[in-house]
Amino acid sequence: MADTATYQATAWFDRVEASPSEWEILWSEQPHKNGCPAYCRTQPAQKAWVKPRRLDVLVPAREKIGADLAHLLRLPVASVLLCQATMPDGSTQPVALSKYSLSTNHLSWFRLQQHGVEPRVIAEVIDYFVRDMIITAGIWVFDTWLQNRDRTERNIMVGYTEGRLEHVYFYDFDYSMRWTGLSDNWTRVSIHQTVSHVFNRVRWEHCLPYLEKIEALPDARIAEIVDRIPHDYLPNEGKDLYKTALLHRRQYLRTVFYELFIRLDQRMPSAGHVWYPDWQAFKRGIIPTMPQHPTEADRAQTPATE
């Protein structure tokens, strides 16, 4: 399943623009929600989500940073446009528009299963989770890097036409990067939730490619993505914190996934995950040819993540 549609929209969404008159924004009646749906008037098959400053002034900036970093890693994540939108009371405020590509239908994975009206598409999505575990494991690794606490079946989207799956894509980073300078909350690196289809199937060899990609990202490229957010969306002190936190947390991704697999092994020794014979081999990215379970000595070598 090609992911080129993700990147066709990137150029347009890489700019900060004035109020998007071509968007018909349908504001949510749920005031506790950060996001609500919007539809493009000129191209009705394009679906987007509006993320205003409803509960948190930094939501639009976090959405943009998350999407742009994901594109660097070639993950199927909806592109984001920062713009000014007219609110129901006539005022304007900065928002993030998250948008993917053309499809006749877009439903979240949760609603698609709930409705049950497209059994062929449901079967194809499950096949996607199994076939493309490197991608879905990559989303899990990426969410952990950004401390995204909200990856659920409601923000994994499915685009389909006439009962045929076109693409599976991800969006929603408003609960990520909620770091402050008043505490050390950004230094505590731990695994964050993902959907059961990923958690129940993921192996180390699925996580490794995206751990390596994130580790290989140039510091300057990460800084560029953060620094180009306009000051109205993210002040300089926030940019400095985000850059510091992203670089710090990147150092510990291998460690936290190593510790996760140890815990899984203790709970489900027959799950068939691939383990590392020792910590030094783990750091070098060596995958053993046969499943090997960590010994007490291995566990004693595991570095602390705090």
mmCIF file of C-alpha atoms in Angstrom:
data_model
loop_
_atom_site.group_PDB
_atom_site.id
_atom_site.type_symbol
_atom_site.label_atom_id
_atom_site.label_comp_id
_atom_site.label_asym_id
_atom_site.label_seq_id
_atom_site.Cartn_x
_atom_site.Cartn_y
_atom_site.Cartn_z
ATOM 1 C CA MET A 1 0.000 0.000 0.000
ATOM 2 C CA ALA A 2 1.708 3.184 -1.186
ATOM 3 C CA ASP A 3 2.145 6.090 1.190
ATOM 4 C CA THR A 4 2.909 8.725 -1.445
ATOM 5 C CA ALA A 5 -0.359 10.535 -0.772
ATOM 6 C CA THR A 6 0.998 11.556 2.611
ATOM 7 C CA TYR A 7 3.756 13.561 1.042
ATOM 8 C CA GLN A 8 1.803 15.116 -1.821
ATOM 9 C CA ALA A 9 0.044 17.306 0.731
ATOM 10 C CA THR A 10 3.176 18.197 2.660
ATOM 11 C CA ALA A 11 4.289 21.164 0.530
ATOM 12 C CA TRP A 12 1.031 23.047 1.017
ATOM 13 C CA PHE A 13 0.890 22.188 4.707
ATOM 14 C CA ASP A 14 4.464 23.327 5.233
ATOM 15 C CA ARG A 15 3.421 26.965 5.207
ATOM 16 C CA VAL A 16 1.699 29.282 7.658
ATOM 17 C CA GLU A 17 -1.236 30.906 5.911
ATOM 18 C CA ALA A 18 -4.040 33.360 6.547
ATOM 19 C CA SER A 19 -7.589 32.331 7.371
ATOM 20 C CA PRO A 20 -8.423 29.386 5.069
ATOM 21 C CA SER A 21 -11.643 30.534 3.398
ATOM 22 C CA GLU A 22 -11.857 27.285 1.440
ATOM 23 C CA TRP A 23 -12.412 25.308 4.653
ATOM 24 C CA GLU A 24 -15.856 24.865 6.115
ATOM 25 C CA ILE A 25 -15.088 24.414 9.792
ATOM 26 C CA LEU A 26 -17.740 22.486 11.694
ATOM 27 C CA TRP A 27 -17.029 23.320 15.296
ATOM 28 C CA SER A 28 -17.562 20.586 17.859
ATOM 29 C CA GLU A 29 -20.185 21.049 20.545
ATOM 30 C CA GLN A 30 -17.945 19.245 23.030
ATOM 31 C CA PRO A 31 -16.019 21.966 24.917
ATOM 32 C CA HIS A 32 -13.795 19.396 26.660
ATOM 33 C CA LYS A 33 -12.327 18.333 23.324
ATOM 34 C CA ASN A 34 -9.275 19.926 21.724
ATOM 35 C CA GLY A 35 -10.161 18.883 18.199
ATOM 36 C CA CYS A 36 -13.187 18.844 15.937
ATOM 37 C CA PRO A 37 -13.775 17.901 12.283
ATOM 38 C CA ALA A 38 -13.662 20.151 9.239
ATOM 39 C CA TYR A 39 -14.314 19.479 5.572
ATOM 40 C CA CYS A 40 -12.862 21.156 2.513
ATOM 41 C CA ARG A 41 -15.594 22.871 0.449
ATOM 42 C CA THR A 42 -13.808 22.574 -2.881
ATOM 43 C CA GLN A 43 -12.730 18.966 -2.373
ATOM 44 C CA PRO A 44 -15.309 17.281 -0.114
ATOM 45 C CA ALA A 45 -13.432 13.992 -0.046
ATOM 46 C CA GLN A 46 -10.571 15.605 1.853
ATOM 47 C CA LYS A 47 -11.110 15.411 5.588
ATOM 48 C CA ALA A 48 -9.280 17.461 8.184
ATOM 49 C CA TRP A 49 -9.307 18.010 11.908
ATOM 50 C CA VAL A 50 -9.162 21.417 13.541
ATOM 51 C CA LYS A 51 -7.048 21.708 16.665
ATOM 52 C CA PRO A 52 -7.694 25.113 18.277
ATOM 53 C CA ARG A 53 -6.403 26.569 21.534
ATOM 54 C CA ARG A 54 -9.506 25.389 23.290
ATOM 55 C CA LEU A 55 -7.843 23.875 26.348
ATOM 56 C CA ASP A 56 -4.142 24.464 25.733
ATOM 57 C CA VAL A 57 -2.514 27.332 23.828
ATOM 58 C CA LEU A 58 0.344 25.099 22.611
ATOM 59 C CA VAL A 59 -1.855 22.480 20.913
ATOM 60 C CA PRO A 60 -1.389 23.824 17.330
ATOM 61 C CA ALA A 61 2.405 23.976 17.734
ATOM 62 C CA ARG A 62 2.571 20.425 19.077
ATOM 63 C CA GLU A 63 0.464 19.139 16.195
ATOM 64 C CA LYS A 64 2.777 20.778 13.643
ATOM 65 C CA ILE A 65 6.015 19.607 15.276
ATOM 66 C CA GLY A 66 4.711 16.054 15.644
ATOM 67 C CA ALA A 67 3.590 15.819 12.022
ATOM 68 C CA ASP A 68 6.786 17.322 10.599
ATOM 69 C CA LEU A 69 9.051 15.033 12.628
ATOM 70 C CA ALA A 70 6.944 12.051 11.524
ATOM 71 C CA HIS A 71 7.389 13.054 7.882
ATOM 72 C CA LEU A 72 11.167 13.110 8.353
ATOM 73 C CA LEU A 73 10.843 9.457 9.340
ATOM 74 C CA ARG A 74 8.443 8.740 6.451
ATOM 75 C CA LEU A 75 5.643 7.667 8.758
ATOM 76 C CA PRO A 76 2.058 7.810 7.399
ATOM 77 C CA VAL A 77 0.939 10.802 9.446
ATOM 78 C CA ALA A 78 -1.508 13.498 8.362
ATOM 79 C CA SER A 79 0.162 16.763 7.359
ATOM 80 C CA VAL A 80 -0.515 19.897 9.405
ATOM 81 C CA LEU A 81 -1.181 23.495 8.391
ATOM 82 C CA LEU A 82 -0.925 26.344 10.900
ATOM 83 C CA CYS A 83 -3.414 29.106 10.173
ATOM 84 C CA GLN A 84 -5.859 31.608 11.668
ATOM 85 C CA ALA A 85 -9.459 30.418 11.861
ATOM 86 C CA THR A 86 -12.671 32.277 12.592
ATOM 87 C CA MET A 87 -14.320 31.077 15.785
ATOM 88 C CA PRO A 88 -18.114 30.844 16.310
ATOM 89 C CA ASP A 89 -18.078 34.165 18.210
ATOM 90 C CA GLY A 90 -16.423 35.946 15.270
ATOM 91 C CA SER A 91 -12.945 36.106 16.794
ATOM 92 C CA THR A 92 -9.892 34.514 15.210
ATOM 93 C CA GLN A 93 -7.272 32.308 16.779
ATOM 94 C CA PRO A 94 -4.356 30.145 15.661
ATOM 95 C CA VAL A 95 -5.303 26.560 14.874
ATOM 96 C CA ALA A 96 -3.731 23.455 13.395
ATOM 97 C CA LEU A 97 -5.453 21.712 10.498
ATOM 98 C CA SER A 98 -4.505 18.042 10.149
ATOM 99 C CA LYS A 99 -5.244 16.668 6.700
ATOM 100 C CA TYR A 100 -4.476 13.571 4.683
ATOM 101 C CA SER A 101 -5.497 12.660 1.145
ATOM 102 C CA LEU A 102 -8.454 12.037 -1.107
ATOM 103 C CA SER A 103 -10.747 9.139 -0.310
ATOM 104 C CA THR A 104 -14.476 8.725 -0.652
ATOM 105 C CA ASN A 105 -14.717 7.743 3.007
ATOM 106 C CA HIS A 106 -12.659 8.364 6.127
ATOM 107 C CA LEU A 107 -13.428 6.633 9.419
ATOM 108 C CA SER A 108 -11.423 6.052 12.540
ATOM 109 C CA TRP A 109 -10.425 2.457 13.154
ATOM 110 C CA PHE A 110 -12.690 2.523 16.224
ATOM 111 C CA ARG A 111 -15.781 3.649 14.317
ATOM 112 C CA LEU A 112 -15.106 1.347 11.392
ATOM 113 C CA GLN A 113 -15.169 -1.637 13.731
ATOM 114 C CA GLN A 114 -18.135 -0.212 15.626
ATOM 115 C CA HIS A 115 -20.222 0.256 12.481
ATOM 116 C CA GLY A 116 -19.200 -3.082 10.976
ATOM 117 C CA VAL A 117 -20.552 -1.992 7.581
ATOM 118 C CA GLU A 118 -17.327 -2.641 5.658
ATOM 119 C CA PRO A 119 -16.188 -6.169 6.592
ATOM 120 C CA ARG A 120 -13.786 -6.341 3.642
ATOM 121 C CA VAL A 121 -12.099 -3.092 4.687
ATOM 122 C CA ILE A 122 -11.898 -4.239 8.309
ATOM 123 C CA ALA A 123 -10.176 -7.448 7.195
ATOM 124 C CA GLU A 124 -7.741 -5.447 5.039
ATOM 125 C CA VAL A 125 -6.866 -3.138 7.942
ATOM 126 C CA ILE A 126 -6.136 -6.104 10.202
ATOM 127 C CA ASP A 127 -3.955 -7.505 7.419
ATOM 128 C CA TYR A 128 -2.174 -4.133 7.264
ATOM 129 C CA PHE A 129 -1.401 -4.280 10.990
ATOM 130 C CA VAL A 130 0.115 -7.738 10.536
ATOM 131 C CA ARG A 131 1.909 -7.054 7.240
ATOM 132 C CA ASP A 132 3.312 -3.606 8.042
ATOM 133 C CA MET A 133 4.343 -4.085 11.650
ATOM 134 C CA ILE A 134 7.506 -2.045 11.103
ATOM 135 C CA ILE A 135 5.350 1.014 10.331
ATOM 136 C CA THR A 136 2.948 0.530 13.223
ATOM 137 C CA ALA A 137 5.787 -0.294 15.612
ATOM 138 C CA GLY A 138 7.449 2.873 14.312
ATOM 139 C CA ILE A 139 4.411 4.896 15.361
ATOM 140 C CA TRP A 140 4.698 3.369 18.835
ATOM 141 C CA VAL A 141 8.392 4.264 19.064
ATOM 142 C CA PHE A 142 7.645 7.755 17.744
ATOM 143 C CA ASP A 143 4.808 8.320 20.238
ATOM 144 C CA THR A 144 7.130 7.270 23.052
ATOM 145 C CA TRP A 145 9.762 9.757 21.900
ATOM 146 C CA LEU A 146 7.197 12.582 21.917
ATOM 147 C CA GLN A 147 5.561 11.332 25.145
ATOM 148 C CA ASN A 148 2.238 11.031 23.340
ATOM 149 C CA ARG A 149 -0.269 9.588 25.817
ATOM 150 C CA ASP A 150 -3.198 9.393 23.437
ATOM 151 C CA ARG A 151 -2.664 6.836 20.672
ATOM 152 C CA THR A 152 -5.955 4.985 20.471
ATOM 153 C CA GLU A 153 -8.170 3.365 17.867
ATOM 154 C CA ARG A 154 -9.966 6.721 17.586
ATOM 155 C CA ASN A 155 -6.979 8.529 16.050
ATOM 156 C CA ILE A 156 -5.902 5.840 13.606
ATOM 157 C CA MET A 157 -7.748 6.715 10.420
ATOM 158 C CA VAL A 158 -8.817 4.522 7.526
ATOM 159 C CA GLY A 159 -9.431 5.882 4.031
ATOM 160 C CA TYR A 160 -11.433 3.644 1.723
ATOM 161 C CA THR A 161 -13.438 3.776 -1.512
ATOM 162 C CA GLU A 162 -16.168 1.348 -2.582
ATOM 163 C CA GLY A 163 -15.244 -1.231 0.014
ATOM 164 C CA ARG A 164 -11.531 -1.105 -0.817
ATOM 165 C CA LEU A 165 -8.857 0.034 1.619
ATOM 166 C CA GLU A 166 -6.746 2.920 0.296
ATOM 167 C CA HIS A 167 -4.605 3.847 3.280
ATOM 168 C CA VAL A 168 -4.203 3.700 7.038
ATOM 169 C CA TYR A 169 -2.828 6.868 8.572
ATOM 170 C CA PHE A 170 -2.297 8.525 11.932
ATOM 171 C CA TYR A 171 -2.884 11.961 13.397
ATOM 172 C CA ASP A 172 -3.397 13.691 16.759
ATOM 173 C CA PHE A 173 -0.409 14.870 18.785
ATOM 174 C CA ASP A 174 -2.172 17.362 21.063
ATOM 175 C CA TYR A 175 -1.437 15.173 24.100
ATOM 176 C CA SER A 176 2.241 14.853 23.206
ATOM 177 C CA MET A 177 5.177 16.999 24.364
ATOM 178 C CA ARG A 178 3.312 18.367 27.386
ATOM 179 C CA TRP A 179 6.593 19.373 28.940
ATOM 180 C CA THR A 180 7.168 22.264 31.315
ATOM 181 C CA GLY A 181 10.271 23.981 32.596
ATOM 182 C CA LEU A 182 8.995 23.873 36.174
ATOM 183 C CA SER A 183 9.533 20.158 36.689
ATOM 184 C CA ASP A 184 11.536 17.278 35.294
ATOM 185 C CA ASN A 185 8.507 15.660 33.646
ATOM 186 C CA TRP A 186 10.225 15.695 30.256
ATOM 187 C CA THR A 187 13.184 13.689 31.593
ATOM 188 C CA ARG A 188 11.120 10.675 32.646
ATOM 189 C CA VAL A 189 11.097 8.425 29.597
ATOM 190 C CA SER A 190 8.592 5.587 29.651
ATOM 191 C CA ILE A 191 6.586 3.567 27.138
ATOM 192 C CA HIS A 192 3.216 5.051 26.238
ATOM 193 C CA GLN A 193 0.069 3.292 25.208
ATOM 194 C CA THR A 194 -0.644 2.047 21.746
ATOM 195 C CA VAL A 195 -3.441 0.036 20.200
ATOM 196 C CA SER A 196 -3.804 -3.661 20.962
ATOM 197 C CA HIS A 197 -3.132 -4.711 17.352
ATOM 198 C CA VAL A 198 0.351 -3.232 17.720
ATOM 199 C CA PHE A 199 1.084 -4.165 21.328
ATOM 200 C CA ASN A 200 0.072 -7.803 20.921
ATOM 201 C CA ARG A 201 2.177 -8.400 17.803
ATOM 202 C CA VAL A 202 5.212 -6.139 17.975
ATOM 203 C CA ARG A 203 8.681 -7.667 18.149
ATOM 204 C CA TRP A 204 12.060 -6.110 18.682
ATOM 205 C CA GLU A 205 12.959 -6.392 14.995
ATOM 206 C CA HIS A 206 9.903 -4.260 14.180
ATOM 207 C CA CYS A 207 10.984 -1.491 16.569
ATOM 208 C CA LEU A 208 14.648 -1.440 15.596
ATOM 209 C CA PRO A 209 14.402 0.358 12.200
ATOM 210 C CA TYR A 210 12.629 3.381 13.682
ATOM 211 C CA LEU A 211 14.803 3.472 16.775
ATOM 212 C CA GLU A 212 17.745 3.727 14.385
ATOM 213 C CA LYS A 213 16.041 6.348 12.210
ATOM 214 C CA ILE A 214 15.245 8.559 15.198
ATOM 215 C CA GLU A 215 18.775 8.174 16.573
ATOM 216 C CA ALA A 216 20.179 9.140 13.151
ATOM 217 C CA LEU A 217 18.179 12.367 12.794
ATOM 218 C CA PRO A 218 20.590 15.335 12.756
ATOM 219 C CA ASP A 219 20.230 17.574 15.798
ATOM 220 C CA ALA A 220 20.091 20.582 13.486
ATOM 221 C CA ARG A 221 17.132 19.136 11.552
ATOM 222 C CA ILE A 222 15.164 18.587 14.756
ATOM 223 C CA ALA A 223 15.974 22.135 15.864
ATOM 224 C CA GLU A 224 14.912 23.541 12.488
ATOM 225 C CA ILE A 225 11.461 21.941 12.728
ATOM 226 C CA VAL A 226 10.931 23.416 16.196
ATOM 227 C CA ASP A 227 12.445 26.826 15.443
ATOM 228 C CA ARG A 228 10.308 27.495 12.358
ATOM 229 C CA ILE A 229 7.105 27.474 14.446
ATOM 230 C CA PRO A 230 5.975 31.136 14.580
ATOM 231 C CA HIS A 231 6.399 32.926 17.895
ATOM 232 C CA ASP A 232 2.617 33.385 18.197
ATOM 233 C CA TYR A 233 2.256 29.615 18.356
ATOM 234 C CA LEU A 234 5.323 28.757 20.458
ATOM 235 C CA PRO A 235 7.513 31.327 22.279
ATOM 236 C CA ASN A 236 11.290 31.015 22.335
ATOM 237 C CA GLU A 237 11.468 29.551 25.840
ATOM 238 C CA GLY A 238 9.071 26.811 24.731
ATOM 239 C CA LYS A 239 11.195 26.100 21.673
ATOM 240 C CA ASP A 240 14.320 25.755 23.809
ATOM 241 C CA LEU A 241 12.567 23.301 26.124
ATOM 242 C CA TYR A 242 11.174 21.214 23.253
ATOM 243 C CA LYS A 243 14.553 20.935 21.553
ATOM 244 C CA THR A 244 16.284 19.967 24.793
ATOM 245 C CA ALA A 245 13.604 17.423 25.704
ATOM 246 C CA LEU A 246 13.543 15.784 22.266
ATOM 247 C CA LEU A 247 17.313 15.323 22.228
ATOM 248 C CA HIS A 248 17.352 14.051 25.813
ATOM 249 C CA ARG A 249 14.520 11.558 25.363
ATOM 250 C CA ARG A 250 16.014 10.207 22.148
ATOM 251 C CA GLN A 251 18.967 8.838 24.142
ATOM 252 C CA TYR A 252 16.708 6.567 26.198
ATOM 253 C CA LEU A 253 14.395 5.036 23.602
ATOM 254 C CA ARG A 254 16.418 1.820 23.255
ATOM 255 C CA THR A 255 16.562 1.473 27.016
ATOM 256 C CA VAL A 256 12.839 1.795 27.650
ATOM 257 C CA PHE A 257 11.915 -0.658 24.895
ATOM 258 C CA TYR A 258 14.496 -3.118 26.206
ATOM 259 C CA GLU A 259 12.935 -2.858 29.664
ATOM 260 C CA LEU A 260 9.451 -3.220 28.199
ATOM 261 C CA PHE A 261 10.310 -6.484 26.495
ATOM 262 C CA ILE A 262 11.816 -7.804 29.719
ATOM 263 C CA ARG A 263 8.541 -7.073 31.520
ATOM 264 C CA LEU A 264 6.528 -8.675 28.720
ATOM 265 C CA ASP A 265 8.729 -11.740 28.903
ATOM 266 C CA GLN A 266 8.029 -12.065 32.612
ATOM 267 C CA ARG A 267 4.279 -11.902 31.995
ATOM 268 C CA MET A 268 4.073 -13.839 28.715
ATOM 269 C CA PRO A 269 7.132 -16.098 28.356
ATOM 270 C CA SER A 270 5.567 -17.927 25.414
ATOM 271 C CA ALA A 271 4.754 -14.780 23.432
ATOM 272 C CA GLY A 272 7.665 -15.418 21.057
ATOM 273 C CA HIS A 273 9.336 -12.007 21.315
ATOM 274 C CA VAL A 274 12.985 -11.824 20.342
ATOM 275 C CA TRP A 275 15.265 -10.911 23.237
ATOM 276 C CA TYR A 276 18.825 -9.695 23.565
ATOM 277 C CA PRO A 277 21.458 -11.956 25.120
ATOM 278 C CA ASP A 278 23.116 -9.007 26.880
ATOM 279 C CA TRP A 279 22.897 -5.247 27.116
ATOM 280 C CA GLN A 280 25.996 -4.561 25.005
ATOM 281 C CA ALA A 281 24.560 -6.585 22.122
ATOM 282 C CA PHE A 282 21.277 -4.732 22.539
ATOM 283 C CA LYS A 283 22.994 -1.348 22.218
ATOM 284 C CA ARG A 284 24.698 -2.471 19.004
ATOM 285 C CA GLY A 285 21.370 -3.542 17.508
ATOM 286 C CA ILE A 286 22.327 -7.232 17.242
ATOM 287 C CA ILE A 287 19.314 -9.487 16.810
ATOM 288 C CA PRO A 288 19.873 -13.076 17.982
ATOM 289 C CA THR A 289 18.890 -15.799 15.567
ATOM 290 C CA MET A 290 16.918 -17.663 18.242
ATOM 291 C CA PRO A 291 14.669 -16.228 20.977
ATOM 292 C CA GLN A 292 16.756 -15.711 24.074
ATOM 293 C CA HIS A 293 15.331 -14.788 27.442
ATOM 294 C CA PRO A 294 17.188 -12.289 29.648
ATOM 295 C CA THR A 295 18.976 -13.717 32.652
ATOM 296 C CA GLU A 296 19.192 -12.111 36.078
ATOM 297 C CA ALA A 297 22.669 -10.890 35.109
ATOM 298 C CA ASP A 298 21.240 -9.230 31.984
ATOM 299 C CA ARG A 299 18.582 -7.483 34.031
ATOM 300 C CA ALA A 300 21.213 -6.219 36.442
ATOM 301 C CA GLN A 301 23.040 -4.610 33.479
ATOM 302 C CA THR A 302 19.960 -2.698 32.306
ATOM 303 C CA PRO A 303 20.641 1.049 32.786
ATOM 304 C CA ALA A 304 18.167 3.165 34.704
ATOM 305 C CA THR A 305 16.040 5.486 32.581
ATOM 306 C CA GLU A 306 15.542 8.240 35.137
#
